[in-house]
Amino acid sequence: MTVLWQPMPWLRTAAYTFWMPGGVTAEIQGCEDGVAACSRCGLASLTVEMIQRGAGAYNSRQFVAAEDNLGIDSSGSASTSMTGFSAAMPADSLAPSIGLLADLVRRPHLPIDQFEDAKLMLRQEMLANEDEPTQRLMRRLRQRQYGIALGRSAIANETSLESLSMEQVRDFYTEHFHAGSSILSIAGNFDEAEISDAVDAAFADWKTGTWAGLPTPQPIEGHEHIELPSSQTHIGFSYDNIPYGHPNYFVMRAGVGILSDGMSSRLFDRVREQHGLCYSVWATTHSMVPSTDAAGNVVPATGAVFGYAGTTPQRAQQTLDLTLHEVQHLCDDLAEDELDRWKVRIQSSLIMEQESAGSRAGSMASDQFQLGRVMPTEELESAIESIQLDQIKEYFQQHSPQSFRIVTIGSEPLAGGAVWNEQAQPADTAATNTSGANHE
């Protein structure tokens, strides 16, 4: 287990982030076909739910009360590659919180009498997801971008809710909850010697294990429409991209930031404000870490850009066309003030991170997982400040996306991004150009 910490003595709080590499993709290990894989959907999330129902010397209510008495605000979840727990608390509560974390991940009760209640929580999450078109859209887009295995969701389905068993939860816990490849990241106001002793006492004799790695990406090309009678149309798009850790990552990230970060970004200004086409539009980067799969094959790091726009059926095609036009023509008219604004935005976020123990603990864990080391804040600041506009232009001239994976939800399917021609747009759209109004 890798332990990281950063003292932040000016704070009155502390926080930890704890990751174990046994996430959603671990559910399908040993599955011989898609039916078996489908029947295990939600297993990682169900395991996280169950281990929080009593641990160590505490039953479920007592454990919650112990955290409340210490002022601990904690959470747990399963993602693609890991199961994670995080907590923030007053500085004096950090040492006992590590003991409670050890109880949680090492000595859970896994009470059989609460199994059906835990599955009910998964059912409620599934129904909430189905009622939220944006989440449905991005979940399906992720599957098309990375493939069914690597793009697997943590959400259960009707089939898995019927078939998941307590035995599967125990097996998942036994196989994937261990110190091997785990990361504990701590930040805030604390005494280093005290926390070192607390971590040793809590985890020094914990069993180790191995991580089976991530599945190989198997993207699904093309477009998909999910029919839903609605007064809204939801548009999602993605394309292949370089991952975090690539030498050109921050140059690329600056370009995507100019495109989508903040209310001065191009997508917000040109698609939403100038043309009044949508009520929401954005794009963001995403990365998958390199690993070795269960067969011993090296799975290289991969990345993608995911984007979204929400609009009305009448303006949906125009929204898609203009959004993809802005993505593909980013380098046509880049300006220094756009890059300067993005740098200020990043600097602001770095300053605010220094006031949040939880944010810093999370970013350190992410760096360690993706890069194998923690990037010092000074190194990140230097990398951001050194970016020149010509670098962004050169990168996007050479790597402008030519094909997209597109998923839409609404009453009518859309064409896959036609050539944008402002003069050809309907008069009612042109009329919104001067008002900048948000038309839904």
mmCIF file with all atom_site columns, C-alpha atoms in Angstrom, residues 231-418:
data_model
loop_
_atom_site.group_PDB
_atom_site.id
_atom_site.type_symbol
_atom_site.label_atom_id
_atom_site.label_alt_id
_atom_site.label_comp_id
_atom_site.label_asym_id
_atom_site.label_entity_id
_atom_site.label_seq_id
_atom_site.pdbx_PDB_ins_code
_atom_site.Cartn_x
_atom_site.Cartn_y
_atom_site.Cartn_z
_atom_site.occupancy
_atom_site.B_iso_or_equiv
_atom_site.pdbx_formal_charge
_atom_site.auth_seq_id
_atom_site.auth_comp_id
_atom_site.auth_asym_id
_atom_site.auth_atom_id
_atom_site.pdbx_PDB_model_num
ATOM 1   C CA . SER A 1 231 ? -39.549 18.410  -24.904 1.00 0.00 ? 231 SER A CA 1
ATOM 2   C CA . GLN A 1 232 ? -35.754 18.182  -24.644 1.00 0.00 ? 232 GLN A CA 1
ATOM 3   C CA . THR A 1 233 ? -33.034 16.566  -26.719 1.00 0.00 ? 233 THR A CA 1
ATOM 4   C CA . HIS A 1 234 ? -29.819 15.432  -25.050 1.00 0.00 ? 234 HIS A CA 1
ATOM 5   C CA . ILE A 1 235 ? -26.686 15.179  -27.179 1.00 0.00 ? 235 ILE A CA 1
ATOM 6   C CA . GLY A 1 236 ? -23.479 13.432  -26.206 1.00 0.00 ? 236 GLY A CA 1
ATOM 7   C CA . PHE A 1 237 ? -20.319 13.132  -28.260 1.00 0.00 ? 237 PHE A CA 1
ATOM 8   C CA . SER A 1 238 ? -16.846 11.716  -27.697 1.00 0.00 ? 238 SER A CA 1
ATOM 9   C CA . TYR A 1 239 ? -13.602 11.197  -29.553 1.00 0.00 ? 239 TYR A CA 1
ATOM 10  C CA . ASP A 1 240 ? -10.229 9.565   -28.922 1.00 0.00 ? 240 ASP A CA 1
ATOM 11  C CA . ASN A 1 241 ? -7.665  11.639  -27.062 1.00 0.00 ? 241 ASN A CA 1
ATOM 12  C CA . ILE A 1 242 ? -4.296  11.420  -25.309 1.00 0.00 ? 242 ILE A CA 1
ATOM 13  C CA . PRO A 1 243 ? -4.299  10.419  -21.607 1.00 0.00 ? 243 PRO A CA 1
ATOM 14  C CA . TYR A 1 244 ? -3.069  12.250  -18.535 1.00 0.00 ? 244 TYR A CA 1
ATOM 15  C CA . GLY A 1 245 ? 0.698   11.816  -18.370 1.00 0.00 ? 245 GLY A CA 1
ATOM 16  C CA . HIS A 1 246 ? 1.277   12.241  -22.111 1.00 0.00 ? 246 HIS A CA 1
ATOM 17  C CA . PRO A 1 247 ? 3.957   14.879  -22.901 1.00 0.00 ? 247 PRO A CA 1
ATOM 18  C CA . ASN A 1 248 ? 1.387   16.985  -24.774 1.00 0.00 ? 248 ASN A CA 1
ATOM 19  C CA . TYR A 1 249 ? -1.398  16.554  -22.219 1.00 0.00 ? 249 TYR A CA 1
ATOM 20  C CA . PHE A 1 250 ? -1.387  20.078  -20.798 1.00 0.00 ? 250 PHE A CA 1
ATOM 21  C CA . VAL A 1 251 ? -1.172  21.665  -24.262 1.00 0.00 ? 251 VAL A CA 1
ATOM 22  C CA . MET A 1 252 ? -4.197  19.616  -25.278 1.00 0.00 ? 252 MET A CA 1
ATOM 23  C CA . ARG A 1 253 ? -5.934  20.409  -21.993 1.00 0.00 ? 253 ARG A CA 1
ATOM 24  C CA . ALA A 1 254 ? -5.428  24.133  -22.585 1.00 0.00 ? 254 ALA A CA 1
ATOM 25  C CA . GLY A 1 255 ? -7.224  23.824  -25.912 1.00 0.00 ? 255 GLY A CA 1
ATOM 26  C CA . VAL A 1 256 ? -10.149 21.933  -24.387 1.00 0.00 ? 256 VAL A CA 1
ATOM 27  C CA . GLY A 1 257 ? -10.203 24.527  -21.608 1.00 0.00 ? 257 GLY A CA 1
ATOM 28  C CA . ILE A 1 258 ? -10.498 27.358  -24.122 1.00 0.00 ? 258 ILE A CA 1
ATOM 29  C CA . LEU A 1 259 ? -13.284 25.371  -25.699 1.00 0.00 ? 259 LEU A CA 1
ATOM 30  C CA . SER A 1 260 ? -15.259 24.606  -22.562 1.00 0.00 ? 260 SER A CA 1
ATOM 31  C CA . ASP A 1 261 ? -13.956 25.889  -19.211 1.00 0.00 ? 261 ASP A CA 1
ATOM 32  C CA . GLY A 1 262 ? -16.153 28.614  -17.782 1.00 0.00 ? 262 GLY A CA 1
ATOM 33  C CA . MET A 1 263 ? -18.713 31.083  -19.055 1.00 0.00 ? 263 MET A CA 1
ATOM 34  C CA . SER A 1 264 ? -16.169 32.759  -21.366 1.00 0.00 ? 264 SER A CA 1
ATOM 35  C CA . SER A 1 265 ? -15.420 29.500  -23.156 1.00 0.00 ? 265 SER A CA 1
ATOM 36  C CA . ARG A 1 266 ? -16.219 29.085  -26.827 1.00 0.00 ? 266 ARG A CA 1
ATOM 37  C CA . LEU A 1 267 ? -18.948 26.488  -26.476 1.00 0.00 ? 267 LEU A CA 1
ATOM 38  C CA . PHE A 1 268 ? -20.789 28.473  -23.827 1.00 0.00 ? 268 PHE A CA 1
ATOM 39  C CA . ASP A 1 269 ? -20.387 31.778  -25.637 1.00 0.00 ? 269 ASP A CA 1
ATOM 40  C CA . ARG A 1 270 ? -20.837 30.789  -29.270 1.00 0.00 ? 270 ARG A CA 1
ATOM 41  C CA . VAL A 1 271 ? -23.321 27.915  -29.031 1.00 0.00 ? 271 VAL A CA 1
ATOM 42  C CA . ARG A 1 272 ? -25.379 28.952  -26.019 1.00 0.00 ? 272 ARG A CA 1
ATOM 43  C CA . GLU A 1 273 ? -25.120 32.735  -25.843 1.00 0.00 ? 273 GLU A CA 1
ATOM 44  C CA . GLN A 1 274 ? -24.557 34.035  -29.379 1.00 0.00 ? 274 GLN A CA 1
ATOM 45  C CA . HIS A 1 275 ? -26.875 31.573  -31.132 1.00 0.00 ? 275 HIS A CA 1
ATOM 46  C CA . GLY A 1 276 ? -29.211 30.726  -28.245 1.00 0.00 ? 276 GLY A CA 1
ATOM 47  C CA . LEU A 1 277 ? -29.240 27.087  -29.297 1.00 0.00 ? 277 LEU A CA 1
ATOM 48  C CA . CYS A 1 278 ? -29.049 25.271  -25.970 1.00 0.00 ? 278 CYS A CA 1
ATOM 49  C CA . TYR A 1 279 ? -29.309 25.623  -22.207 1.00 0.00 ? 279 TYR A CA 1
ATOM 50  C CA . SER A 1 280 ? -26.181 23.588  -21.418 1.00 0.00 ? 280 SER A CA 1
ATOM 51  C CA . VAL A 1 281 ? -23.047 22.698  -23.372 1.00 0.00 ? 281 VAL A CA 1
ATOM 52  C CA . TRP A 1 282 ? -19.623 21.490  -22.263 1.00 0.00 ? 282 TRP A CA 1
ATOM 53  C CA . ALA A 1 283 ? -16.684 19.213  -23.009 1.00 0.00 ? 283 ALA A CA 1
ATOM 54  C CA . THR A 1 284 ? -14.208 17.536  -20.684 1.00 0.00 ? 284 THR A CA 1
ATOM 55  C CA . THR A 1 285 ? -11.203 15.223  -20.824 1.00 0.00 ? 285 THR A CA 1
ATOM 56  C CA . HIS A 1 286 ? -11.011 11.720  -19.361 1.00 0.00 ? 286 HIS A CA 1
ATOM 57  C CA . SER A 1 287 ? -8.173  9.228   -18.940 1.00 0.00 ? 287 SER A CA 1
ATOM 58  C CA . MET A 1 288 ? -7.720  5.511   -18.253 1.00 0.00 ? 288 MET A CA 1
ATOM 59  C CA . VAL A 1 289 ? -4.495  4.328   -16.628 1.00 0.00 ? 289 VAL A CA 1
ATOM 60  C CA . PRO A 1 290 ? -2.134  1.791   -18.203 1.00 0.00 ? 290 PRO A CA 1
ATOM 61  C CA . SER A 1 291 ? -2.314  -1.726  -16.753 1.00 0.00 ? 291 SER A CA 1
ATOM 62  C CA . THR A 1 292 ? -1.773  -5.396  -17.429 1.00 0.00 ? 292 THR A CA 1
ATOM 63  C CA . ASP A 1 293 ? -4.906  -7.476  -17.974 1.00 0.00 ? 293 ASP A CA 1
ATOM 64  C CA . ALA A 1 294 ? -5.694  -10.884 -16.507 1.00 0.00 ? 294 ALA A CA 1
ATOM 65  C CA . ALA A 1 295 ? -3.982  -12.616 -19.444 1.00 0.00 ? 295 ALA A CA 1
ATOM 66  C CA . GLY A 1 296 ? -0.754  -10.669 -18.919 1.00 0.00 ? 296 GLY A CA 1
ATOM 67  C CA . ASN A 1 297 ? -1.246  -8.366  -21.892 1.00 0.00 ? 297 ASN A CA 1
ATOM 68  C CA . VAL A 1 298 ? -0.182  -4.739  -21.536 1.00 0.00 ? 298 VAL A CA 1
ATOM 69  C CA . VAL A 1 299 ? -3.145  -2.371  -21.813 1.00 0.00 ? 299 VAL A CA 1
ATOM 70  C CA . PRO A 1 300 ? -1.782  1.110   -22.609 1.00 0.00 ? 300 PRO A CA 1
ATOM 71  C CA . ALA A 1 301 ? -3.217  4.274   -21.132 1.00 0.00 ? 301 ALA A CA 1
ATOM 72  C CA . THR A 1 302 ? -6.035  5.749   -23.164 1.00 0.00 ? 302 THR A CA 1
ATOM 73  C CA . GLY A 1 303 ? -8.048  8.934   -23.117 1.00 0.00 ? 303 GLY A CA 1
ATOM 74  C CA . ALA A 1 304 ? -11.091 10.618  -24.562 1.00 0.00 ? 304 ALA A CA 1
ATOM 75  C CA . VAL A 1 305 ? -12.932 13.909  -24.720 1.00 0.00 ? 305 VAL A CA 1
ATOM 76  C CA . PHE A 1 306 ? -16.590 13.717  -23.738 1.00 0.00 ? 306 PHE A CA 1
ATOM 77  C CA . GLY A 1 307 ? -19.066 16.453  -24.544 1.00 0.00 ? 307 GLY A CA 1
ATOM 78  C CA . TYR A 1 308 ? -22.722 17.242  -23.888 1.00 0.00 ? 308 TYR A CA 1
ATOM 79  C CA . ALA A 1 309 ? -25.397 19.646  -25.040 1.00 0.00 ? 309 ALA A CA 1
ATOM 80  C CA . GLY A 1 310 ? -29.001 19.935  -23.876 1.00 0.00 ? 310 GLY A CA 1
ATOM 81  C CA . THR A 1 311 ? -31.509 21.674  -26.108 1.00 0.00 ? 311 THR A CA 1
ATOM 82  C CA . THR A 1 312 ? -34.950 21.482  -27.718 1.00 0.00 ? 312 THR A CA 1
ATOM 83  C CA . PRO A 1 313 ? -35.843 19.108  -30.571 1.00 0.00 ? 313 PRO A CA 1
ATOM 84  C CA . GLN A 1 314 ? -36.226 22.080  -32.930 1.00 0.00 ? 314 GLN A CA 1
ATOM 85  C CA . ARG A 1 315 ? -32.666 23.279  -32.316 1.00 0.00 ? 315 ARG A CA 1
ATOM 86  C CA . ALA A 1 316 ? -30.982 19.933  -31.708 1.00 0.00 ? 316 ALA A CA 1
ATOM 87  C CA . GLN A 1 317 ? -29.452 19.423  -35.155 1.00 0.00 ? 317 GLN A CA 1
ATOM 88  C CA . GLN A 1 318 ? -28.125 22.977  -35.275 1.00 0.00 ? 318 GLN A CA 1
ATOM 89  C CA . THR A 1 319 ? -26.699 22.564  -31.774 1.00 0.00 ? 319 THR A CA 1
ATOM 90  C CA . LEU A 1 320 ? -24.865 19.382  -32.738 1.00 0.00 ? 320 LEU A CA 1
ATOM 91  C CA . ASP A 1 321 ? -23.548 20.853  -35.984 1.00 0.00 ? 321 ASP A CA 1
ATOM 92  C CA . LEU A 1 322 ? -22.228 24.051  -34.407 1.00 0.00 ? 322 LEU A CA 1
ATOM 93  C CA . THR A 1 323 ? -20.761 22.273  -31.377 1.00 0.00 ? 323 THR A CA 1
ATOM 94  C CA . LEU A 1 324 ? -18.763 19.852  -33.513 1.00 0.00 ? 324 LEU A CA 1
ATOM 95  C CA . HIS A 1 325 ? -17.772 22.721  -35.808 1.00 0.00 ? 325 HIS A CA 1
ATOM 96  C CA . GLU A 1 326 ? -16.296 24.588  -32.836 1.00 0.00 ? 326 GLU A CA 1
ATOM 97  C CA . VAL A 1 327 ? -14.428 21.468  -31.719 1.00 0.00 ? 327 VAL A CA 1
ATOM 98  C CA . GLN A 1 328 ? -12.943 20.813  -35.146 1.00 0.00 ? 328 GLN A CA 1
ATOM 99  C CA . HIS A 1 329 ? -12.086 24.452  -35.866 1.00 0.00 ? 329 HIS A CA 1
ATOM 100 C CA . LEU A 1 330 ? -10.662 25.373  -32.481 1.00 0.00 ? 330 LEU A CA 1
ATOM 101 C CA . CYS A 1 331 ? -7.283  26.462  -33.843 1.00 0.00 ? 331 CYS A CA 1
ATOM 102 C CA . ASP A 1 332 ? -8.700  28.637  -36.636 1.00 0.00 ? 332 ASP A CA 1
ATOM 103 C CA . ASP A 1 333 ? -8.853  31.830  -34.582 1.00 0.00 ? 333 ASP A CA 1
ATOM 104 C CA . LEU A 1 334 ? -7.181  31.240  -31.226 1.00 0.00 ? 334 LEU A CA 1
ATOM 105 C CA . ALA A 1 335 ? -6.390  34.429  -29.318 1.00 0.00 ? 335 ALA A CA 1
ATOM 106 C CA . GLU A 1 336 ? -3.913  35.175  -26.528 1.00 0.00 ? 336 GLU A CA 1
ATOM 107 C CA . ASP A 1 337 ? -6.625  36.495  -24.219 1.00 0.00 ? 337 ASP A CA 1
ATOM 108 C CA . GLU A 1 338 ? -8.387  33.103  -24.363 1.00 0.00 ? 338 GLU A CA 1
ATOM 109 C CA . LEU A 1 339 ? -5.241  31.329  -23.197 1.00 0.00 ? 339 LEU A CA 1
ATOM 110 C CA . ASP A 1 340 ? -4.619  33.973  -20.523 1.00 0.00 ? 340 ASP A CA 1
ATOM 111 C CA . ARG A 1 341 ? -8.149  33.524  -19.130 1.00 0.00 ? 341 ARG A CA 1
ATOM 112 C CA . TRP A 1 342 ? -7.692  29.763  -18.980 1.00 0.00 ? 342 TRP A CA 1
ATOM 113 C CA . LYS A 1 343 ? -4.374  30.091  -17.143 1.00 0.00 ? 343 LYS A CA 1
ATOM 114 C CA . VAL A 1 344 ? -5.966  32.429  -14.592 1.00 0.00 ? 344 VAL A CA 1
ATOM 115 C CA . ARG A 1 345 ? -8.771  29.920  -14.107 1.00 0.00 ? 345 ARG A CA 1
ATOM 116 C CA . ILE A 1 346 ? -6.297  27.092  -13.442 1.00 0.00 ? 346 ILE A CA 1
ATOM 117 C CA . GLN A 1 347 ? -4.269  29.260  -11.074 1.00 0.00 ? 347 GLN A CA 1
ATOM 118 C CA . SER A 1 348 ? -7.457  30.083  -9.196  1.00 0.00 ? 348 SER A CA 1
ATOM 119 C CA . SER A 1 349 ? -8.332  26.404  -8.825  1.00 0.00 ? 349 SER A CA 1
ATOM 120 C CA . LEU A 1 350 ? -4.822  25.634  -7.536  1.00 0.00 ? 350 LEU A CA 1
ATOM 121 C CA . ILE A 1 351 ? -5.122  28.403  -4.958  1.00 0.00 ? 351 ILE A CA 1
ATOM 122 C CA . MET A 1 352 ? -8.509  27.110  -3.807  1.00 0.00 ? 352 MET A CA 1
ATOM 123 C CA . GLU A 1 353 ? -7.089  23.577  -3.580  1.00 0.00 ? 353 GLU A CA 1
ATOM 124 C CA . GLN A 1 354 ? -4.636  24.871  -1.006  1.00 0.00 ? 354 GLN A CA 1
ATOM 125 C CA . GLU A 1 355 ? -7.638  25.750  1.154   1.00 0.00 ? 355 GLU A CA 1
ATOM 126 C CA . SER A 1 356 ? -9.210  22.292  0.877   1.00 0.00 ? 356 SER A CA 1
ATOM 127 C CA . ALA A 1 357 ? -7.639  19.228  2.480   1.00 0.00 ? 357 ALA A CA 1
ATOM 128 C CA . GLY A 1 358 ? -10.111 16.957  0.686   1.00 0.00 ? 358 GLY A CA 1
ATOM 129 C CA . SER A 1 359 ? -9.307  18.383  -2.728  1.00 0.00 ? 359 SER A CA 1
ATOM 130 C CA . ARG A 1 360 ? -5.574  18.018  -2.178  1.00 0.00 ? 360 ARG A CA 1
ATOM 131 C CA . ALA A 1 361 ? -5.860  14.463  -0.864  1.00 0.00 ? 361 ALA A CA 1
ATOM 132 C CA . GLY A 1 362 ? -7.913  13.511  -3.909  1.00 0.00 ? 362 GLY A CA 1
ATOM 133 C CA . SER A 1 363 ? -5.536  15.094  -6.419  1.00 0.00 ? 363 SER A CA 1
ATOM 134 C CA . MET A 1 364 ? -2.519  13.399  -4.814  1.00 0.00 ? 364 MET A CA 1
ATOM 135 C CA . ALA A 1 365 ? -4.234  9.993   -4.994  1.00 0.00 ? 365 ALA A CA 1
ATOM 136 C CA . SER A 1 366 ? -5.152  10.628  -8.630  1.00 0.00 ? 366 SER A CA 1
ATOM 137 C CA . ASP A 1 367 ? -1.588  11.586  -9.553  1.00 0.00 ? 367 ASP A CA 1
ATOM 138 C CA . GLN A 1 368 ? -0.164  8.522   -7.829  1.00 0.00 ? 368 GLN A CA 1
ATOM 139 C CA . PHE A 1 369 ? -2.637  6.222   -9.542  1.00 0.00 ? 369 PHE A CA 1
ATOM 140 C CA . GLN A 1 370 ? -2.249  7.698   -13.014 1.00 0.00 ? 370 GLN A CA 1
ATOM 141 C CA . LEU A 1 371 ? 1.373   8.861   -13.021 1.00 0.00 ? 371 LEU A CA 1
ATOM 142 C CA . GLY A 1 372 ? 2.982   6.685   -10.361 1.00 0.00 ? 372 GLY A CA 1
ATOM 143 C CA . ARG A 1 373 ? 4.036   9.841   -8.500  1.00 0.00 ? 373 ARG A CA 1
ATOM 144 C CA . VAL A 1 374 ? 2.563   13.014  -7.035  1.00 0.00 ? 374 VAL A CA 1
ATOM 145 C CA . MET A 1 375 ? 3.079   16.087  -9.202  1.00 0.00 ? 375 MET A CA 1
ATOM 146 C CA . PRO A 1 376 ? 4.112   19.012  -6.980  1.00 0.00 ? 376 PRO A CA 1
ATOM 147 C CA . THR A 1 377 ? 1.923   22.084  -7.277  1.00 0.00 ? 377 THR A CA 1
ATOM 148 C CA . GLU A 1 378 ? 4.951   24.102  -8.399  1.00 0.00 ? 378 GLU A CA 1
ATOM 149 C CA . GLU A 1 379 ? 5.597   21.685  -11.268 1.00 0.00 ? 379 GLU A CA 1
ATOM 150 C CA . LEU A 1 380 ? 1.983   21.924  -12.391 1.00 0.00 ? 380 LEU A CA 1
ATOM 151 C CA . GLU A 1 381 ? 2.046   25.716  -12.219 1.00 0.00 ? 381 GLU A CA 1
ATOM 152 C CA . SER A 1 382 ? 5.230   25.785  -14.303 1.00 0.00 ? 382 SER A CA 1
ATOM 153 C CA . ALA A 1 383 ? 3.754   23.427  -16.904 1.00 0.00 ? 383 ALA A CA 1
ATOM 154 C CA . ILE A 1 384 ? 0.643   25.601  -17.231 1.00 0.00 ? 384 ILE A CA 1
ATOM 155 C CA . GLU A 1 385 ? 2.531   28.904  -17.420 1.00 0.00 ? 385 GLU A CA 1
ATOM 156 C CA . SER A 1 386 ? 4.912   27.606  -20.102 1.00 0.00 ? 386 SER A CA 1
ATOM 157 C CA . ILE A 1 387 ? 2.136   26.811  -22.602 1.00 0.00 ? 387 ILE A CA 1
ATOM 158 C CA . GLN A 1 388 ? 2.259   29.045  -25.670 1.00 0.00 ? 388 GLN A CA 1
ATOM 159 C CA . LEU A 1 389 ? -0.559  29.743  -28.121 1.00 0.00 ? 389 LEU A CA 1
ATOM 160 C CA . ASP A 1 390 ? 1.499   28.408  -31.033 1.00 0.00 ? 390 ASP A CA 1
ATOM 161 C CA . GLN A 1 391 ? 1.810   25.052  -29.252 1.00 0.00 ? 391 GLN A CA 1
ATOM 162 C CA . ILE A 1 392 ? -1.958  24.760  -28.988 1.00 0.00 ? 392 ILE A CA 1
ATOM 163 C CA . LYS A 1 393 ? -2.421  25.715  -32.637 1.00 0.00 ? 393 LYS A CA 1
ATOM 164 C CA . GLU A 1 394 ? 0.160   23.183  -33.778 1.00 0.00 ? 394 GLU A CA 1
ATOM 165 C CA . TYR A 1 395 ? -1.267  20.407  -31.639 1.00 0.00 ? 395 TYR A CA 1
ATOM 166 C CA . PHE A 1 396 ? -4.870  20.844  -32.785 1.00 0.00 ? 396 PHE A CA 1
ATOM 167 C CA . GLN A 1 397 ? -3.864  21.304  -36.412 1.00 0.00 ? 397 GLN A CA 1
ATOM 168 C CA . GLN A 1 398 ? -2.254  17.875  -36.207 1.00 0.00 ? 398 GLN A CA 1
ATOM 169 C CA . HIS A 1 399 ? -4.863  16.238  -33.953 1.00 0.00 ? 399 HIS A CA 1
ATOM 170 C CA . SER A 1 400 ? -8.195  17.801  -34.853 1.00 0.00 ? 400 SER A CA 1
ATOM 171 C CA . PRO A 1 401 ? -10.842 15.077  -34.351 1.00 0.00 ? 401 PRO A CA 1
ATOM 172 C CA . GLN A 1 402 ? -12.222 13.773  -37.614 1.00 0.00 ? 402 GLN A CA 1
ATOM 173 C CA . SER A 1 403 ? -14.740 11.262  -36.294 1.00 0.00 ? 403 SER A CA 1
ATOM 174 C CA . PHE A 1 404 ? -17.046 11.247  -33.290 1.00 0.00 ? 404 PHE A CA 1
ATOM 175 C CA . ARG A 1 405 ? -19.131 8.758   -31.388 1.00 0.00 ? 405 ARG A CA 1
ATOM 176 C CA . ILE A 1 406 ? -22.523 10.344  -30.838 1.00 0.00 ? 406 ILE A CA 1
ATOM 177 C CA . VAL A 1 407 ? -25.441 9.330   -28.632 1.00 0.00 ? 407 VAL A CA 1
ATOM 178 C CA . THR A 1 408 ? -28.707 11.260  -28.507 1.00 0.00 ? 408 THR A CA 1
ATOM 179 C CA . ILE A 1 409 ? -31.818 10.937  -26.352 1.00 0.00 ? 409 ILE A CA 1
ATOM 180 C CA . GLY A 1 410 ? -35.044 12.556  -27.441 1.00 0.00 ? 410 GLY A CA 1
ATOM 181 C CA . SER A 1 411 ? -37.987 12.345  -29.769 1.00 0.00 ? 411 SER A CA 1
ATOM 182 C CA . GLU A 1 412 ? -36.064 12.367  -33.069 1.00 0.00 ? 412 GLU A CA 1
ATOM 183 C CA . PRO A 1 413 ? -32.638 11.064  -34.170 1.00 0.00 ? 413 PRO A CA 1
ATOM 184 C CA . LEU A 1 414 ? -30.060 13.486  -35.569 1.00 0.00 ? 414 LEU A CA 1
ATOM 185 C CA . ALA A 1 415 ? -27.621 13.359  -38.436 1.00 0.00 ? 415 ALA A CA 1
ATOM 186 C CA . GLY A 1 416 ? -24.048 12.862  -37.317 1.00 0.00 ? 416 GLY A CA 1
ATOM 187 C CA . GLY A 1 417 ? -22.894 16.446  -37.412 1.00 0.00 ? 417 GLY A CA 1
ATOM 188 C CA . ALA A 1 418 ? -23.378 18.253  -40.706 1.00 0.00 ? 418 ALA A CA 1
#
